mmCIF file of C-alpha atoms and ligand atoms in Angstrom:
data_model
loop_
_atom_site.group_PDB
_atom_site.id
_atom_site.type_symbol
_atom_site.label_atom_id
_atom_site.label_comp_id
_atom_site.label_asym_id
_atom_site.label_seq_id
_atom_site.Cartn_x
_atom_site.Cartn_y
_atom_site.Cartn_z
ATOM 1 C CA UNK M 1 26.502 15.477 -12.625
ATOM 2 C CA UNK M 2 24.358 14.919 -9.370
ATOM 3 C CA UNK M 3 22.559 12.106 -10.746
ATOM 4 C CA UNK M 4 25.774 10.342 -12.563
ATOM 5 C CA UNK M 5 27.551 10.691 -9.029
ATOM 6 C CA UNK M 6 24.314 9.212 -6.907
ATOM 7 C CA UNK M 7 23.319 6.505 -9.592
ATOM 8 C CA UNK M 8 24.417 3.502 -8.273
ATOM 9 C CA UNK M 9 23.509 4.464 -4.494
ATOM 10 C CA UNK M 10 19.282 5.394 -5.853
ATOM 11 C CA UNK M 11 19.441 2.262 -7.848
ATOM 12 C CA UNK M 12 20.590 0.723 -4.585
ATOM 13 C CA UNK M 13 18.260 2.427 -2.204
ATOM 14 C CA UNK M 14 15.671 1.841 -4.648
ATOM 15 C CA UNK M 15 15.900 -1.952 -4.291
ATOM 16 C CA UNK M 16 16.145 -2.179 -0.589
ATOM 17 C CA UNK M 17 12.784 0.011 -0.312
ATOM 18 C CA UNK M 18 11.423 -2.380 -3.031
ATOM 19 C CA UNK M 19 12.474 -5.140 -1.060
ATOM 20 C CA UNK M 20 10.897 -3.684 2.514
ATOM 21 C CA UNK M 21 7.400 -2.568 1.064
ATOM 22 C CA UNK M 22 7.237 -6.371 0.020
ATOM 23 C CA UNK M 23 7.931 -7.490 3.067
ATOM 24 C CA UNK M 24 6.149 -4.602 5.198
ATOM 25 C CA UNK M 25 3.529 -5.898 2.330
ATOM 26 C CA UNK M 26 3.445 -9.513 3.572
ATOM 27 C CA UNK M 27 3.913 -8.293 7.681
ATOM 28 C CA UNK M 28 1.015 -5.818 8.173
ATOM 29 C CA UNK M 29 -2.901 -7.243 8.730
ATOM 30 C CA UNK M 30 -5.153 -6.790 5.920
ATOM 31 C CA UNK M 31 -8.686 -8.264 7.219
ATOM 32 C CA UNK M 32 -10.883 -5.458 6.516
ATOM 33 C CA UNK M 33 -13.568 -7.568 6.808
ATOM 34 C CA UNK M 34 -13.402 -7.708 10.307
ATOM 35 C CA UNK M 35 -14.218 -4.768 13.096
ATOM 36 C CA UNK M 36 -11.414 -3.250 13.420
ATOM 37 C CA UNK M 37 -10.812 -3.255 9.393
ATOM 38 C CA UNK M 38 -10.377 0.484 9.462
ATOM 39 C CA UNK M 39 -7.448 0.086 11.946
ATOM 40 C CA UNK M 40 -5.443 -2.448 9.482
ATOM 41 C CA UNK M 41 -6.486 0.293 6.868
ATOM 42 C CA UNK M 42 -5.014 3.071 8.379
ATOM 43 C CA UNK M 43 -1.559 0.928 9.438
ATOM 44 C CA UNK M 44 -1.286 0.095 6.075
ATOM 45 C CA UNK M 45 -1.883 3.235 3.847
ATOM 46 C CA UNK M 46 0.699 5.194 6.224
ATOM 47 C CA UNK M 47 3.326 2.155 6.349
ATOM 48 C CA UNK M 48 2.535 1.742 2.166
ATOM 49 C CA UNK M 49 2.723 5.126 1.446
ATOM 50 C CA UNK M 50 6.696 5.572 0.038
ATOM 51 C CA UNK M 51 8.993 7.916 1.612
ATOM 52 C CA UNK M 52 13.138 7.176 1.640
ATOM 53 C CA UNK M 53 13.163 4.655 3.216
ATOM 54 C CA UNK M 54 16.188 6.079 4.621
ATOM 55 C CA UNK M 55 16.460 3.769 7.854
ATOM 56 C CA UNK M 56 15.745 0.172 6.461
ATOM 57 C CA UNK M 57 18.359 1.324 3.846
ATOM 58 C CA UNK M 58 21.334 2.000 6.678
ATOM 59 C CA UNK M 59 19.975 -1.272 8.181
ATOM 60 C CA UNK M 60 20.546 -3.346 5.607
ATOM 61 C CA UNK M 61 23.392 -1.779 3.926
ATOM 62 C CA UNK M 62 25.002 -2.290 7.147
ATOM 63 C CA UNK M 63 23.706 -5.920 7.651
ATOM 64 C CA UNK M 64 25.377 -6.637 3.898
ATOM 65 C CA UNK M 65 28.686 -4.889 5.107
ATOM 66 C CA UNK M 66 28.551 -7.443 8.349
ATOM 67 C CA UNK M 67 27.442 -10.555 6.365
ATOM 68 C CA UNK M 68 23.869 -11.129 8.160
ATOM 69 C CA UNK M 69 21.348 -12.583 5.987
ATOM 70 C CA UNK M 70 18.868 -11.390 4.257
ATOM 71 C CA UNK M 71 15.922 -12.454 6.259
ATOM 72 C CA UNK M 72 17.687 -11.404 9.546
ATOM 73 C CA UNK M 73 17.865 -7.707 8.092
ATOM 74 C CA UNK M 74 14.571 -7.621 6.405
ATOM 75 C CA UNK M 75 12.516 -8.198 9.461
ATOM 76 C CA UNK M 76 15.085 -5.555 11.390
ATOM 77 C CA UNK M 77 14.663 -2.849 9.072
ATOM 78 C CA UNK M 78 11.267 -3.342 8.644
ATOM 79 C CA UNK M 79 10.247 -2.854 12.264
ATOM 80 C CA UNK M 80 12.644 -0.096 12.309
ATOM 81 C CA UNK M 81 10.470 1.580 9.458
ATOM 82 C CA UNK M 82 7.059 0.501 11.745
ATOM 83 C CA UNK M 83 8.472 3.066 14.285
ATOM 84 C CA UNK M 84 9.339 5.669 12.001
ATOM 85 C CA UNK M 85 5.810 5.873 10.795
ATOM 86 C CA UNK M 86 4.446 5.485 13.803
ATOM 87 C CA UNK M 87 6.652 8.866 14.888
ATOM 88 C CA UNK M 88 5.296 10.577 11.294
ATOM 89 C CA UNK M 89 1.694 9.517 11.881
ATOM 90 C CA UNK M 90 2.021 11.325 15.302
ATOM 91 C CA UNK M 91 4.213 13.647 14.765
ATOM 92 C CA UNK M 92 1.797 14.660 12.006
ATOM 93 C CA UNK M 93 -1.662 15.191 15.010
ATOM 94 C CA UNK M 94 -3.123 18.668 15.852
ATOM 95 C CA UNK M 95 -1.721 18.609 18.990
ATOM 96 C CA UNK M 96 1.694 17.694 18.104
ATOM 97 C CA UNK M 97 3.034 19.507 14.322
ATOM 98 C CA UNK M 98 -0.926 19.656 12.705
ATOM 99 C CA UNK M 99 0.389 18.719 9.355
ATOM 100 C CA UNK M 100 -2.574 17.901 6.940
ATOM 101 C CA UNK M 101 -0.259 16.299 4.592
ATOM 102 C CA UNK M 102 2.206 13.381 4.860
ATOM 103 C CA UNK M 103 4.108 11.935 1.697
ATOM 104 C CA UNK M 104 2.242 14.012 -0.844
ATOM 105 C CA UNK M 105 -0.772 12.403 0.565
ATOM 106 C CA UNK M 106 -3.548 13.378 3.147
ATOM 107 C CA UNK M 107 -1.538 12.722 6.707
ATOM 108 C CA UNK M 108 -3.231 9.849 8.704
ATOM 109 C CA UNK M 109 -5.729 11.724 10.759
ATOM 110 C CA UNK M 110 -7.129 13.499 7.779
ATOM 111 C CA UNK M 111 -7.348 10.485 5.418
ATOM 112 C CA UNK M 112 -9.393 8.683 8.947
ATOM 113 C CA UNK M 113 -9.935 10.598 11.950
ATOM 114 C CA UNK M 114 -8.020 11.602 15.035
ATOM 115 C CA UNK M 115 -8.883 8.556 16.952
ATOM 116 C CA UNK M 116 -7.523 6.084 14.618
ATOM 117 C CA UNK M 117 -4.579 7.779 13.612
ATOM 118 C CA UNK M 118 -3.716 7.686 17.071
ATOM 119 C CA UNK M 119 -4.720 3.757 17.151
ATOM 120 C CA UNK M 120 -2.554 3.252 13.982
ATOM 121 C CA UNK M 121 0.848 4.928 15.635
ATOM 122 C CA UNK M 122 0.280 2.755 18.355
ATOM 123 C CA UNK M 123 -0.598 -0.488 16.327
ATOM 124 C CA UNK M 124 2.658 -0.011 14.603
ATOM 125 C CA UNK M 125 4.704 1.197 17.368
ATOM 126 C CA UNK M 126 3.743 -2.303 19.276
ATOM 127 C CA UNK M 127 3.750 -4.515 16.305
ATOM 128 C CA UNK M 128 7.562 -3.947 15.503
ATOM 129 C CA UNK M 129 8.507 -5.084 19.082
ATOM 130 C CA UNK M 130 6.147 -8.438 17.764
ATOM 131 C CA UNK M 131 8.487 -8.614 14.983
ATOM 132 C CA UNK M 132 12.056 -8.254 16.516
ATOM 133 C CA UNK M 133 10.448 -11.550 19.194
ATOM 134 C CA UNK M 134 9.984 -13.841 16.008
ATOM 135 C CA UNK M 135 12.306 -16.268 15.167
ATOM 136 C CA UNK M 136 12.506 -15.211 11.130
ATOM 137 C CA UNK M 137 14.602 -12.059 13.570
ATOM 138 C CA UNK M 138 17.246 -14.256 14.844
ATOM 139 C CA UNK M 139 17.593 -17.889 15.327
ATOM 140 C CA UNK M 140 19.215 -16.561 18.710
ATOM 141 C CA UNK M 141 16.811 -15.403 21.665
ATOM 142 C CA UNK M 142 19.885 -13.205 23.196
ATOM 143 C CA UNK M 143 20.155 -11.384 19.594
ATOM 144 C CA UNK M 144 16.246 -10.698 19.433
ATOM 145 C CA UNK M 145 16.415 -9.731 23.140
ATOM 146 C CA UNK M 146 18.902 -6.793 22.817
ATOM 147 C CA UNK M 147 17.813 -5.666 19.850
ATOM 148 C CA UNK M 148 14.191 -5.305 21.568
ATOM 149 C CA UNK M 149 15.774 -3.569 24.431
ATOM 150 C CA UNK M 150 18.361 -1.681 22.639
ATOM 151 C CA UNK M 151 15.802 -0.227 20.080
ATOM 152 C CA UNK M 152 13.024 0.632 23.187
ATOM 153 C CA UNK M 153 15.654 2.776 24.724
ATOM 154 C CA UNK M 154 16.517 4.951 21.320
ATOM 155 C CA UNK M 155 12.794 5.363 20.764
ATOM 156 C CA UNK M 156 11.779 5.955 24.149
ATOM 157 C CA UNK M 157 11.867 8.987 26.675
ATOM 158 C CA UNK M 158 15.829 9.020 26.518
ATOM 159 C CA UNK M 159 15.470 8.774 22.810
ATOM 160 C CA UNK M 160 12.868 9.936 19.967
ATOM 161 C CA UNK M 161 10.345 10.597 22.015
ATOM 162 C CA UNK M 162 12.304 12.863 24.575
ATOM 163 C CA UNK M 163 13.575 14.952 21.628
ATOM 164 C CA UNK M 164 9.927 15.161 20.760
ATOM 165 C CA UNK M 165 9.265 16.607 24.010
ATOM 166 C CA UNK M 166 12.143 18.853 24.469
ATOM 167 C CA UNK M 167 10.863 19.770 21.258
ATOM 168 C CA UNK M 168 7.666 20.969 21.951
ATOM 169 C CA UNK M 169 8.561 22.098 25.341
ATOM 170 C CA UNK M 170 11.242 24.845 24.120
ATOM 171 C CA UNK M 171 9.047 26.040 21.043
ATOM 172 C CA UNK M 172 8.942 30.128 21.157
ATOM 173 C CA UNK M 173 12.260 29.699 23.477
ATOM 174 C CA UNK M 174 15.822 30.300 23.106
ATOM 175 C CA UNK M 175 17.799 27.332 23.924
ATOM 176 C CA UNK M 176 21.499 27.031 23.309
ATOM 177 C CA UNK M 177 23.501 25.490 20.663
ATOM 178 C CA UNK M 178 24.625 22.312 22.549
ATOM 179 C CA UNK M 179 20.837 21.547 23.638
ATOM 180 C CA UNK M 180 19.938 21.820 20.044
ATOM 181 C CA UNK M 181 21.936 19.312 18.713
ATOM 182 C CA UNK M 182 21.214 16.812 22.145
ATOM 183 C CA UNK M 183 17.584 17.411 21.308
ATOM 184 C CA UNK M 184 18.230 16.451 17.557
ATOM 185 C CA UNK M 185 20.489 13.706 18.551
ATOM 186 C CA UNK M 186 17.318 12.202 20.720
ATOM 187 C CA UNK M 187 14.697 13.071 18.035
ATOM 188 C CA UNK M 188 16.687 11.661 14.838
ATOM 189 C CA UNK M 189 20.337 10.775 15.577
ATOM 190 C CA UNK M 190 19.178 7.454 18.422
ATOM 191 C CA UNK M 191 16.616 5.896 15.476
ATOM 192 C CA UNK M 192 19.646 6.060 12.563
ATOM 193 C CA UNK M 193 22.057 4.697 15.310
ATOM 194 C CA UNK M 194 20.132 2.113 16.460
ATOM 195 C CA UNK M 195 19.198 1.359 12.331
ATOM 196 C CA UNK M 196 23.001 0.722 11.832
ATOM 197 C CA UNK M 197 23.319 -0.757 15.111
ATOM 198 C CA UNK M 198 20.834 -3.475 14.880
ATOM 199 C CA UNK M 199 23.154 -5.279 12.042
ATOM 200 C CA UNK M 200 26.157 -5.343 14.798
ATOM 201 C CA UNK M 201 23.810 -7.259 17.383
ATOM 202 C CA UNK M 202 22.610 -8.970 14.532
ATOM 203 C CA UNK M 203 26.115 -9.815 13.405
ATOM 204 C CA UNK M 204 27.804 -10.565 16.996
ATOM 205 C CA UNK M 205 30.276 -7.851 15.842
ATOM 206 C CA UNK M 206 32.745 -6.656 18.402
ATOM 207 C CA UNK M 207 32.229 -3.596 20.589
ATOM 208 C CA UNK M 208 34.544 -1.446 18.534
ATOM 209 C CA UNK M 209 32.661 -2.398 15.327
ATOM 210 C CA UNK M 210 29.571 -1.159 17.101
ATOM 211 C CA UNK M 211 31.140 2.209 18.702
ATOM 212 C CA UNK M 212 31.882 3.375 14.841
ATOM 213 C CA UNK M 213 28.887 2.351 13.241
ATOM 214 C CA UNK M 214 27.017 4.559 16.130
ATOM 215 C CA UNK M 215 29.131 7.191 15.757
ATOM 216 C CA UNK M 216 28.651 6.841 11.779
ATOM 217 C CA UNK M 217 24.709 7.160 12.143
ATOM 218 C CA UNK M 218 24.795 10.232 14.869
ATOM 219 C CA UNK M 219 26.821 12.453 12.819
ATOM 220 C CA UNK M 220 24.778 11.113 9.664
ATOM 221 C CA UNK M 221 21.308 11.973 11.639
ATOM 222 C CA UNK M 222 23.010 14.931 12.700
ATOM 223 C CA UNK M 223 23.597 16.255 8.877
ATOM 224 C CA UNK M 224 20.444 14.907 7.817
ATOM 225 C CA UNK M 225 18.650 17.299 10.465
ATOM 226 C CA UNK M 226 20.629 20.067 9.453
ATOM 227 C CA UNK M 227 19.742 19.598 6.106
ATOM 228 C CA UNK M 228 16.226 19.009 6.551
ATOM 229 C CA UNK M 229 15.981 22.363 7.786
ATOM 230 C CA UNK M 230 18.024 24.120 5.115
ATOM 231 C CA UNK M 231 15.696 22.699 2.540
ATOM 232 C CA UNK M 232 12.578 24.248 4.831
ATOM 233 C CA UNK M 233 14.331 27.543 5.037
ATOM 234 C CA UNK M 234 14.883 27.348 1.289
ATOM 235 C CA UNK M 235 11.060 26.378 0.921
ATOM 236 C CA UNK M 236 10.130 29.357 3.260
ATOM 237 C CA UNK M 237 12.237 32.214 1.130
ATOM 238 C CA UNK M 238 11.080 30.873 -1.971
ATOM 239 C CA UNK M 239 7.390 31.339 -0.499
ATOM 240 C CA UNK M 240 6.020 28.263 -2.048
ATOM 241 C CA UNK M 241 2.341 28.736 -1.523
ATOM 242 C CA UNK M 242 0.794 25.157 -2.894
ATOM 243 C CA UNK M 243 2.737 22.939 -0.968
ATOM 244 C CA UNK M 244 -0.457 20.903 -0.426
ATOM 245 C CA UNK M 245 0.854 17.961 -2.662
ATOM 246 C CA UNK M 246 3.998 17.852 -0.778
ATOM 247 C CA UNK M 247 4.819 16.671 2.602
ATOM 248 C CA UNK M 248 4.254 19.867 4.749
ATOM 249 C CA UNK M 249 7.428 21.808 6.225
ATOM 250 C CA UNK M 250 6.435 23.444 9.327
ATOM 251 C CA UNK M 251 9.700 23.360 11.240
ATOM 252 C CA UNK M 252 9.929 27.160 10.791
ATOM 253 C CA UNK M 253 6.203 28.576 11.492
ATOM 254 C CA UNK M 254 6.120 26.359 14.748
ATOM 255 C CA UNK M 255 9.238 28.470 15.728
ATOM 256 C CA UNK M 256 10.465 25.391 17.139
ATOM 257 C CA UNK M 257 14.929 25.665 18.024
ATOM 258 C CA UNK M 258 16.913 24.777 14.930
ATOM 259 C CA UNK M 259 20.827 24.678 14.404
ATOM 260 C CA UNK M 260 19.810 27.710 11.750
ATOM 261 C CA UNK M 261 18.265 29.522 14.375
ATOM 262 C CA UNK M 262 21.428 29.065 16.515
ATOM 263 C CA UNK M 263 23.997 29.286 14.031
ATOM 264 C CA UNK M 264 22.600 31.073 10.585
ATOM 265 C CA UNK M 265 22.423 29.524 7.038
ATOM 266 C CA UNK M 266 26.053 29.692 6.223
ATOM 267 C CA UNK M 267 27.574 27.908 9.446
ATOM 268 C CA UNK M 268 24.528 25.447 9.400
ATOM 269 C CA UNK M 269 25.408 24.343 5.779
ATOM 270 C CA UNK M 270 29.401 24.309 6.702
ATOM 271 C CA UNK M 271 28.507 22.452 9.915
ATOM 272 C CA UNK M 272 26.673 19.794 7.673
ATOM 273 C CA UNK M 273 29.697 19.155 5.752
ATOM 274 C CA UNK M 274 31.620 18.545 8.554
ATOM 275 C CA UNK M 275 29.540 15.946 10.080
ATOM 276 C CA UNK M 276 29.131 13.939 6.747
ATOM 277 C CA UNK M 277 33.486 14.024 6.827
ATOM 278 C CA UNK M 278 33.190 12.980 10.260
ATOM 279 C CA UNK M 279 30.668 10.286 9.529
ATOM 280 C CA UNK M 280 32.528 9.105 6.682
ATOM 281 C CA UNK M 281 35.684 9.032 8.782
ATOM 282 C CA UNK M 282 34.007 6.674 11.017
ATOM 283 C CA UNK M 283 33.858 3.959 8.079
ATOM 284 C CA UNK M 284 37.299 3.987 7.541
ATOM 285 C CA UNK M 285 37.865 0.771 9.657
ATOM 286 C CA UNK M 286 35.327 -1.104 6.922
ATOM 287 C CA UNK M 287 37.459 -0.232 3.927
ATOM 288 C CA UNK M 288 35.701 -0.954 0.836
ATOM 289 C CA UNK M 289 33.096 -2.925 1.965
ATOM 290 C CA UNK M 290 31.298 0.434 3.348
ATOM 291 C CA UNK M 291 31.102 2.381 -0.271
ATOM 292 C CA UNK M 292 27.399 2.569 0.025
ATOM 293 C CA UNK M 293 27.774 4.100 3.569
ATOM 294 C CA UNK M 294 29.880 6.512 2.683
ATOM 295 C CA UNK M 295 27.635 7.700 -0.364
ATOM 296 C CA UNK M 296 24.754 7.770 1.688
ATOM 297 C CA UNK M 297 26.555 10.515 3.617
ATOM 298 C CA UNK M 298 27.395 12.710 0.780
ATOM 299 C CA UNK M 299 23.958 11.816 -0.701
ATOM 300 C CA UNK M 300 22.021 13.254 2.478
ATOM 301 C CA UNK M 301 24.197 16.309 2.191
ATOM 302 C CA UNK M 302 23.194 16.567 -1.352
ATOM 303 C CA UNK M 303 19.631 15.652 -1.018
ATOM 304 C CA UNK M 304 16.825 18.417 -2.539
ATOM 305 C CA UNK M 305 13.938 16.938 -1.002
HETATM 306 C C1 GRG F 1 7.308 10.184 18.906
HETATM 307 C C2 GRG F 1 5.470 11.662 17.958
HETATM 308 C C3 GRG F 1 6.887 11.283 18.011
HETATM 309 C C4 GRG F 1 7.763 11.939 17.259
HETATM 310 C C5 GRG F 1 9.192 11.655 17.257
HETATM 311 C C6 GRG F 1 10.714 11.545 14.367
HETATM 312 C C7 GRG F 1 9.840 12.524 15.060
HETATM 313 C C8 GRG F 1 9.956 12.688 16.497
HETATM 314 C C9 GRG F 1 8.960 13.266 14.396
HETATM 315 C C10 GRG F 1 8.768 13.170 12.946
HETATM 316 C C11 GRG F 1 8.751 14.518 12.303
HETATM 317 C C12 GRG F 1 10.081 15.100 12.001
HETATM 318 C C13 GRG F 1 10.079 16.338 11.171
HETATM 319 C C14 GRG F 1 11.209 14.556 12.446
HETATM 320 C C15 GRG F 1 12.538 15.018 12.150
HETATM 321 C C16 GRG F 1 13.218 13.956 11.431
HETATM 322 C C17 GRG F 1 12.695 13.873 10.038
HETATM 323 C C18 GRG F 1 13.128 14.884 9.058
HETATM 324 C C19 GRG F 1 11.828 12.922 9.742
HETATM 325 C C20 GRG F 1 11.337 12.666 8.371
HETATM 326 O O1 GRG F 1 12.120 11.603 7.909
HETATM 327 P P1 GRG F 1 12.331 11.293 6.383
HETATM 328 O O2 GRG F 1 12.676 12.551 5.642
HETATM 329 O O3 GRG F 1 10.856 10.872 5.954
HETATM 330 O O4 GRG F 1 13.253 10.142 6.272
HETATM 331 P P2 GRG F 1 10.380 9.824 4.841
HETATM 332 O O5 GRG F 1 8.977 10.257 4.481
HETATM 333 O O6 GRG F 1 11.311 9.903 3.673
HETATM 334 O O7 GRG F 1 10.395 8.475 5.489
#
């Protein structure tokens, strides 16, 4: 039933991250001859490594909705992607969540060393700024120029990385409901709003078109959070013990805040629901033309893994 109801929307997604890796493919250095071969090495085998490709997806299944062209969204949602590793490969260090595995794969540091991981994050985090400049972005320096500075704010201290650090600031603490979901608006909601954003800059859409599509993405993120950490509670009660060949959920032994924590299982799950109506409800201006949107939403809610 599942899989008849999310066929066309994994055939779908399954194209666009086709279509990325090719490009991320073409975009990332691959000298290994020279020095700092190991570097290129480590960009590569995190940026190369699969995943959802969740982000690129709402950026170019928004781009399609607004008519930008191919090329235009390709080089967006592939620097959007950049970042997102870069925040895994991170994320994934002994002093931030000490995950040894990433993708059902050795995480960055452990496949390299410390050092480089570190190097690769940044390398990645700098080099999709390098791609939003080119001109393959937008034939119009004012469109690259706010999606540079639009995308620097949602990733930056009032963005990803200040979740991150509210994050690891309030681990072992009680913090309320409200700060829970600003600190998971900051750490996931501002990259999926700026993912579905980027098409509206991309597309000179109108203000209005923008305000829904962000208000789309941060109830999306939102959900997706939630859910995220129903599927580690579910991992913790069914006391998985060889979860080495999957990506490691730690969420829960790093006692770090959580709308579970806050809320319980039941409310969490009902609270999900509500956010993917809301999100949906957003779309409603887009008609038709926003099917894939909308089963994105009920997909996330559905999602195992
Ligand atoms: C700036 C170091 C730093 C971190 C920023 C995004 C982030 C904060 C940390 C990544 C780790 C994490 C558990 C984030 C919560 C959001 C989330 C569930 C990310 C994983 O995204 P998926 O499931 O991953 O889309 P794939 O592998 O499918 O791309």
């Amino acid at each position: 039933m599942r899989n008849n109801m999310f066929s066309k929307l994994e055939n779908e997604m399954q194209s666009i991250a086709t279509a990325v890796e090719k490009h991320l493919e073409n975009l990332l250095p691959k000298d290994f001859s020279l020095l700092e071969g190991e570097l290129f090495q480590a960009m590569r085998y995190s940026a190369l490594s699969g995943g959802k490709r969740l982000r690129p997806f709402l950026t170019i299944a928004t781009c399609n909705m607004l008519g930008v062209e191919e090329k235009s969204s390709l080089q967006v949602a592939s620097a959007i992607e950049l970042i997102h590793t870069y925040s895994l490969i991170h994320d994934d260090l002994p002093a931030l969540d000490n995950d040894d595995y990433r993708r059902g794969q050795a995480s960055c540091h452990k496949k390299f060393n410390e050092g480089i991981a570190i190097l690769a994050g940044d390398a990645l985090l700098t080099y999709a700024f390098e791609i939003l400049a080119q001109d393959d972005t937008s034939p119009d320096p004012k469109v690259r120029l706010e999606l540079i500075k639009d995308l620097a704010v949602a990733i930056g201290y009032a963005g990803m990385v200040g979740g991150q650090a509210i994050d690891i600031t309030t681990e072992n603490k009680q913090i309320e409901y409200n700060e829970i979901v600003r600190l998971q608006r900051m750490k996931t909601g501002a990259l999926f709003s700026i993912s579905c954003e980027a098409a509206a800059i991309l597309a000179h859409a109108p203000r209005h078109i923008r305000s829904s599509l962000r208000a789309y993405a941060y109830n999306l993120g939102l959900a997706f959070q939630i859910v995220d950490d129903l599927l580690d509670v579910q991992q913790d009660t069914m006391n998985i013990e060889h979860l080495h060949n999957y990506k490691k959920r730690s969420e829960l032994t790093h006692n770090k805040a959580t709308l579970i924590s806050s809320i319980g299982i039941a409310q969490a799950r009902n609270h999900a629901e509500m956010l993917v109506q809301q999100a949906m409800d957003h779309l409603l201006p887009f008609g038709q033309s926003s099917t894939l949107l909308k089963e994105l939403a009920l997909y996330v809610l559905h999602r195992q893994g």
